[in-house]
Amino acid sequence: MADEVHLVRDILDKQLVDRDRRLMGKADGIVLRMRGSGPPEVVAIEAGPGVLADRLHPGLGRRLCAALERLGKDIGQPLRIPFAKILHRGLDLQIDTDARRTSAYAAERWLKERLVRRFPGSGE
Amino acid sequence: MKGALKWLLGIVTSICGFIEVGSISTSAQAGSEFGFRLLWAVAIATVCLVFLVEMSGRLALVSGHTLVSAVRERFGFRFHAVPLSAEILLDVLVLSAEIGGACVALQLLTGVSFRWFALPVGLAVWALLWYGTFSVIENGVSALGLVTLAFVVAAWKGHPDPAALLAGLVPSAPPDSGSLPRYGFLAVGILGATISPYLLNFYSSGAVEEKWSEKDVMPNRLVAAFGMSFGSVVSAGVLVVAALVLAPRGIHVDRFEQAALMLLPAFRSWGVPLFAACLFIGCFGAALEIALNLAYAMAQAFGWNWGEDQRPAEDARFCVVYTAAVLAGSVIMTAGLSPLKLTLFSMALTVVVLPLIVMPFLVLLNDPHYVKTHRNGWIGNFVVTFVLLLGCLLAVVVIPLEVIGGG
């Protein structure tokens, strides 16, 4: 029983970090796949404002995603991380990826390009 | 030696983070209207604050997770959305009040209406955040903030009666029952100004920024205890000076201009400029901290990369949040809202929000996943429960008090 995972307690809302411990959002949602009459299969973790907004009110997420997608396709899209990619599970969930190459940094990149680097002293 | 210096600096920083628009205005009003009678409110609030600050530091240095981050992870987003929204709203209001306080200080010095200073002061706050680092902000503010010790000097020079001071530390009824709502409103205001929610998350974020670790448990305890206690001595100094100088002359603090008179007997012609300097530095420092805290809270709630020591291009979302916050705070002040009224309203609102902010302490600081063996003792849990119950009780009475006693 040592490896028993409680999805809500141990996964949902935990901080996600990449291979190099870069912060890459929180586990905003968990995706299960129903398999006929068998037990559901845990497929992935989802992260993104739309996923989070859906938890407050169904429908809110869809509208938020649509609005964000106008800024950039990958800003609105939730990031889906297969369960198999979890390297380490503790207070944080370490994911086997490079955060900067994922959509977790899409909004960060957008703000940096469109806004932040236009101000002097931004470090760019 | 370097370690000792670091902790000494931590204590000085805490003193100076303490005096800001809320504590100056609530203490000045309390002293001018009720003499030393409300000193107990400063004392009780300080004890509660020392415990809560120590806990938010301990949580951060043992777990590496700040208060906001841990609340989201442990309680889930459905719960966290409520205290998070409350804290964001409150922080924007208090940020605006702090910018207002700094502008009023400039008005005292120049005679030009505070509204004209709102945007320049906002710009200065933003520029320091944009170009500065965490230690520049912390240490710069604390070094300048030592000027607020002027209130303690003035209180000392006024020779207050020690017996009367001690009597003020014991809660007592106001002189006549008609003034009870006002007395209650000011007591609540002092609690709200002292136990500032932003201070708690700011402190735990600072612990992460400065890479404190488990070996810093004891120094954290000392910084929290001494820093907050010394800070409250300055706050009590304001109350005592107001009681000694303003109360006998029948001056009630309806505007900051009246409060500015309190340093005249002790410092003569330097009194008003010195008051303005204290108000400006205190409010400016607090504005920096609150704007940063808003960015910390958003980044930590949503798991973004954050850190004041990174260049803005490295944490764009974090910087955009504090930029928007400072802009909002400045615009509200440009509209000409009374900074004093906004402050008193925000302090009362803080007390309403307090139970939501404090409740998670009971769980997080007893959870070995977060604090390992450094769990709360019974005294710590008692204090949190006390603040929680007091907060709930006050939250129910604060709205009637706001209506009857706030004006």
GROMACS .gro file of N, CA and C in nm, chain A residues 8-9 12-16 21 23-28 52-53 55-57 91-92 104-109 111-112 115-117 119-124, chain B residues 63-65 68-70 72-78 81 126 130-131 299-306 311-320 323 369-370:
model
  228
    8VAL      N    1  -0.699   1.375  -0.486
    8VAL     CA    2  -0.729   1.512  -0.441
    8VAL      C    3  -0.627   1.558  -0.337
    9ARG      N    4  -0.590   1.467  -0.248
    9ARG     CA    5  -0.497   1.506  -0.140
    9ARG      C    6  -0.353   1.523  -0.191
   12LEU      N    7  -0.399   1.699  -0.676
   12LEU     CA    8  -0.471   1.821  -0.715
   12LEU      C    9  -0.417   1.943  -0.639
   13ASP      N   10  -0.398   2.052  -0.711
   13ASP     CA   11  -0.354   2.181  -0.655
   13ASP      C   12  -0.209   2.184  -0.610
   14LYS      N   13  -0.134   2.076  -0.631
   14LYS     CA   14   0.008   2.078  -0.591
   14LYS      C   15   0.088   2.162  -0.692
   15GLN      N   16   0.201   2.214  -0.645
   15GLN     CA   17   0.290   2.291  -0.731
   15GLN      C   18   0.360   2.198  -0.830
   16LEU      N   19   0.362   2.236  -0.957
   16LEU     CA   20   0.436   2.158  -1.057
   16LEU      C   21   0.573   2.223  -1.079
   21ARG      N   22   1.359   2.211  -1.152
   21ARG     CA   23   1.280   2.274  -1.045
   21ARG      C   24   1.231   2.415  -1.079
   23LEU      N   25   0.935   2.659  -1.162
   23LEU     CA   26   0.792   2.652  -1.130
   23LEU      C   27   0.712   2.655  -1.260
   24MET      N   28   0.615   2.564  -1.272
   24MET     CA   29   0.539   2.559  -1.399
   24MET      C   30   0.389   2.542  -1.376
   25GLY      N   31   0.336   2.616  -1.279
   25GLY     CA   32   0.192   2.614  -1.256
   25GLY      C   33   0.153   2.513  -1.150
   26LYS      N   34   0.021   2.503  -1.127
   26LYS     CA   35  -0.028   2.408  -1.027
   26LYS      C   36  -0.107   2.299  -1.099
   27ALA      N   37  -0.126   2.188  -1.031
   27ALA     CA   38  -0.209   2.081  -1.087
   27ALA      C   39  -0.354   2.126  -1.076
   28ASP      N   40  -0.403   2.194  -1.181
   28ASP     CA   41  -0.537   2.255  -1.175
   28ASP      C   42  -0.649   2.153  -1.196
   52LEU      N   43  -0.889   2.575  -1.426
   52LEU     CA   44  -0.914   2.627  -1.291
   52LEU      C   45  -1.050   2.697  -1.285
   53ALA      N   46  -1.077   2.778  -1.387
   53ALA     CA   47  -1.203   2.854  -1.389
   53ALA      C   48  -1.322   2.757  -1.393
   55ARG      N   49  -1.349   2.487  -1.247
   55ARG     CA   50  -1.376   2.433  -1.114
   55ARG      C   51  -1.460   2.528  -1.030
   56LEU      N   52  -1.455   2.658  -1.064
   56LEU     CA   53  -1.537   2.755  -0.991
   56LEU      C   54  -1.680   2.755  -1.046
   57HIS      N   55  -1.688   2.748  -1.179
   57HIS     CA   56  -1.821   2.748  -1.241
   57HIS      C   57  -1.810   2.685  -1.379
   91LEU      N   58   0.578   1.754  -0.161
   91LEU     CA   59   0.497   1.876  -0.154
   91LEU      C   60   0.480   1.933  -0.294
   92ASP      N   61   0.583   1.912  -0.380
   92ASP     CA   62   0.574   1.952  -0.522
   92ASP      C   63   0.566   1.826  -0.608
  104ALA      N   64   0.309   2.604  -2.041
  104ALA     CA   65   0.306   2.661  -1.906
  104ALA      C   66   0.367   2.801  -1.907
  105TYR      N   67   0.457   2.826  -2.002
  105TYR     CA   68   0.523   2.956  -2.010
  105TYR      C   69   0.470   3.041  -2.125
  106ALA      N   70   0.355   3.002  -2.183
  106ALA     CA   71   0.303   3.076  -2.299
  106ALA      C   72   0.265   3.219  -2.261
  107ALA      N   73   0.192   3.233  -2.148
  107ALA     CA   74   0.149   3.367  -2.107
  107ALA      C   75   0.271   3.450  -2.066
  108GLU      N   76   0.366   3.384  -2.001
  108GLU     CA   77   0.490   3.451  -1.959
  108GLU      C   78   0.564   3.507  -2.082
  109ARG      N   79   0.575   3.422  -2.185
  109ARG     CA   80   0.644   3.465  -2.308
  109ARG      C   81   0.569   3.580  -2.375
  111LEU      N   82   0.363   3.807  -2.241
  111LEU     CA   83   0.379   3.933  -2.167
  111LEU      C   84   0.519   3.989  -2.182
  112LYS      N   85   0.616   3.900  -2.185
  112LYS     CA   86   0.755   3.946  -2.198
  112LYS      C   87   0.776   4.014  -2.333
  115LEU      N   88   0.506   4.331  -2.375
  115LEU     CA   89   0.494   4.439  -2.277
  115LEU      C   90   0.626   4.466  -2.204
  116VAL      N   91   0.676   4.365  -2.134
  116VAL     CA   92   0.784   4.388  -2.037
  116VAL      C   93   0.913   4.436  -2.103
  117ARG      N   94   0.950   4.374  -2.216
  117ARG     CA   95   1.079   4.410  -2.275
  117ARG      C   96   1.079   4.549  -2.338
  119PHE      N   97   0.995   4.810  -2.175
  119PHE     CA   98   1.035   4.906  -2.070
  119PHE      C   99   1.186   4.895  -2.049
  120PRO      N  100   1.251   5.007  -2.027
  120PRO     CA  101   1.396   5.000  -2.002
  120PRO      C  102   1.423   4.927  -1.870
  121GLY      N  103   1.534   4.857  -1.867
  121GLY     CA  104   1.574   4.790  -1.742
  121GLY      C  105   1.506   4.657  -1.720
  122SER      N  106   1.442   4.602  -1.824
  122SER     CA  107   1.372   4.475  -1.805
  122SER      C  108   1.469   4.357  -1.800
  123GLY      N  109   1.594   4.383  -1.835
  123GLY     CA  110   1.692   4.274  -1.830
  123GLY      C  111   1.703   4.201  -1.962
  124GLU      N  112   1.637   4.255  -2.066
  124GLU     CA  113   1.645   4.191  -2.199
  124GLU      C  114   1.744   4.263  -2.287
  187SER      N  115   0.936   2.429   0.495
  187SER     CA  116   0.878   2.362   0.377
  187SER      C  117   0.926   2.422   0.245
  188GLY      N  118   0.978   2.544   0.247
  188GLY     CA  119   1.012   2.611   0.121
  188GLY      C  120   0.887   2.663   0.051
  189HIS      N  121   0.770   2.651   0.116
  189HIS     CA  122   0.646   2.698   0.056
  189HIS      C  123   0.592   2.815   0.136
  192VAL      N  124   0.060   3.157   0.103
  192VAL     CA  125  -0.041   3.149  -0.003
  192VAL      C  126  -0.028   3.018  -0.079
  193SER      N  127   0.095   2.981  -0.112
  193SER     CA  128   0.119   2.858  -0.185
  193SER      C  129   0.065   2.738  -0.107
  194ALA      N  130   0.098   2.733   0.022
  194ALA     CA  131   0.058   2.619   0.103
  194ALA      C  132  -0.094   2.612   0.120
  196ARG      N  133  -0.325   2.712  -0.093
  196ARG     CA  134  -0.382   2.658  -0.217
  196ARG      C  135  -0.362   2.506  -0.224
  197GLU      N  136  -0.241   2.460  -0.192
  197GLU     CA  137  -0.210   2.318  -0.206
  197GLU      C  138  -0.285   2.233  -0.104
  198ARG      N  139  -0.295   2.282   0.018
  198ARG     CA  140  -0.350   2.201   0.126
  198ARG      C  141  -0.503   2.205   0.128
  199PHE      N  142  -0.561   2.321   0.093
  199PHE     CA  143  -0.707   2.336   0.105
  199PHE      C  144  -0.778   2.332  -0.029
  200GLY      N  145  -0.705   2.339  -0.139
  200GLY     CA  146  -0.768   2.333  -0.270
  200GLY      C  147  -0.814   2.470  -0.317
  201PHE      N  148  -0.833   2.482  -0.448
  201PHE     CA  149  -0.862   2.613  -0.505
  201PHE      C  150  -1.001   2.664  -0.468
  202ARG      N  151  -1.097   2.573  -0.452
  202ARG     CA  152  -1.234   2.618  -0.422
  202ARG      C  153  -1.236   2.696  -0.291
  205ALA      N  154  -0.989   3.035  -0.325
  205ALA     CA  155  -1.038   3.147  -0.406
  205ALA      C  156  -1.096   3.258  -0.318
  250TRP      N  157   0.697   5.204  -0.833
  250TRP     CA  158   0.714   5.108  -0.943
  250TRP      C  159   0.861   5.099  -0.986
  254TRP      N  160   1.091   4.775  -1.004
  254TRP     CA  161   1.137   4.731  -1.136
  254TRP      C  162   1.289   4.716  -1.141
  255TYR      N  163   1.356   4.817  -1.085
  255TYR     CA  164   1.503   4.819  -1.096
  255TYR      C  165   1.573   4.760  -0.973
  423ALA      N  166   0.139   3.501  -0.798
  423ALA     CA  167   0.233   3.403  -0.852
  423ALA      C  168   0.225   3.273  -0.773
  424GLN      N  169   0.215   3.285  -0.642
  424GLN     CA  170   0.217   3.163  -0.560
  424GLN      C  171   0.084   3.088  -0.568
  425ALA      N  172  -0.026   3.162  -0.585
  425ALA     CA  173  -0.156   3.094  -0.597
  425ALA      C  174  -0.164   3.016  -0.728
  426PHE      N  175  -0.103   3.069  -0.833
  426PHE     CA  176  -0.116   3.004  -0.964
  426PHE      C  177   0.010   2.930  -1.006
  427GLY      N  178   0.110   2.928  -0.919
  427GLY     CA  179   0.229   2.847  -0.946
  427GLY      C  180   0.326   2.908  -1.047
  428TRP      N  181   0.320   3.040  -1.069
  428TRP     CA  182   0.413   3.103  -1.164
  428TRP      C  183   0.553   3.113  -1.103
  429ASN      N  184   0.651   3.136  -1.189
  429ASN     CA  185   0.785   3.168  -1.141
  429ASN      C  186   0.782   3.309  -1.083
  430TRP      N  187   0.851   3.330  -0.970
  430TRP     CA  188   0.847   3.460  -0.904
  430TRP      C  189   0.977   3.487  -0.832
  435ARG      N  190   1.535   3.952  -1.295
  435ARG     CA  191   1.509   4.066  -1.382
  435ARG      C  192   1.364   4.057  -1.430
  436PRO      N  193   1.300   4.172  -1.459
  436PRO     CA  194   1.160   4.166  -1.502
  436PRO      C  195   1.135   4.071  -1.620
  437ALA      N  196   1.231   4.060  -1.712
  437ALA     CA  197   1.208   3.972  -1.827
  437ALA      C  198   1.206   3.825  -1.786
  438GLU      N  199   1.258   3.795  -1.667
  438GLU     CA  200   1.261   3.655  -1.623
  438GLU      C  201   1.134   3.613  -1.550
  439ASP      N  202   1.061   3.711  -1.498
  439ASP     CA  203   0.929   3.677  -1.440
  439ASP      C  204   0.828   3.786  -1.476
  440ALA      N  205   0.791   3.783  -1.604
  440ALA     CA  206   0.709   3.890  -1.661
  440ALA      C  207   0.573   3.901  -1.591
  441ARG      N  208   0.510   3.784  -1.563
  441ARG     CA  209   0.376   3.789  -1.504
  441ARG      C  210   0.381   3.855  -1.367
  442PHE      N  211   0.482   3.818  -1.288
  442PHE     CA  212   0.502   3.874  -1.154
  442PHE      C  213   0.514   4.027  -1.161
  443CYS      N  214   0.595   4.074  -1.255
  443CYS     CA  215   0.616   4.219  -1.266
  443CYS      C  216   0.492   4.292  -1.316
  444VAL      N  217   0.419   4.227  -1.406
  444VAL     CA  218   0.297   4.290  -1.458
  444VAL      C  219   0.195   4.308  -1.345
  447THR      N  220   0.300   4.603  -1.131
  447THR     CA  221   0.282   4.725  -1.210
  447THR      C  222   0.134   4.766  -1.211
  493HIS      N  223   0.386   1.722   0.707
  493HIS     CA  224   0.432   1.730   0.568
  493HIS      C  225   0.494   1.866   0.540
  494TYR      N  226   0.442   1.969   0.606
  494TYR     CA  227   0.492   2.105   0.583
  494TYR      C  228   0.599   2.146   0.684
   0.00000   0.00000   0.00000
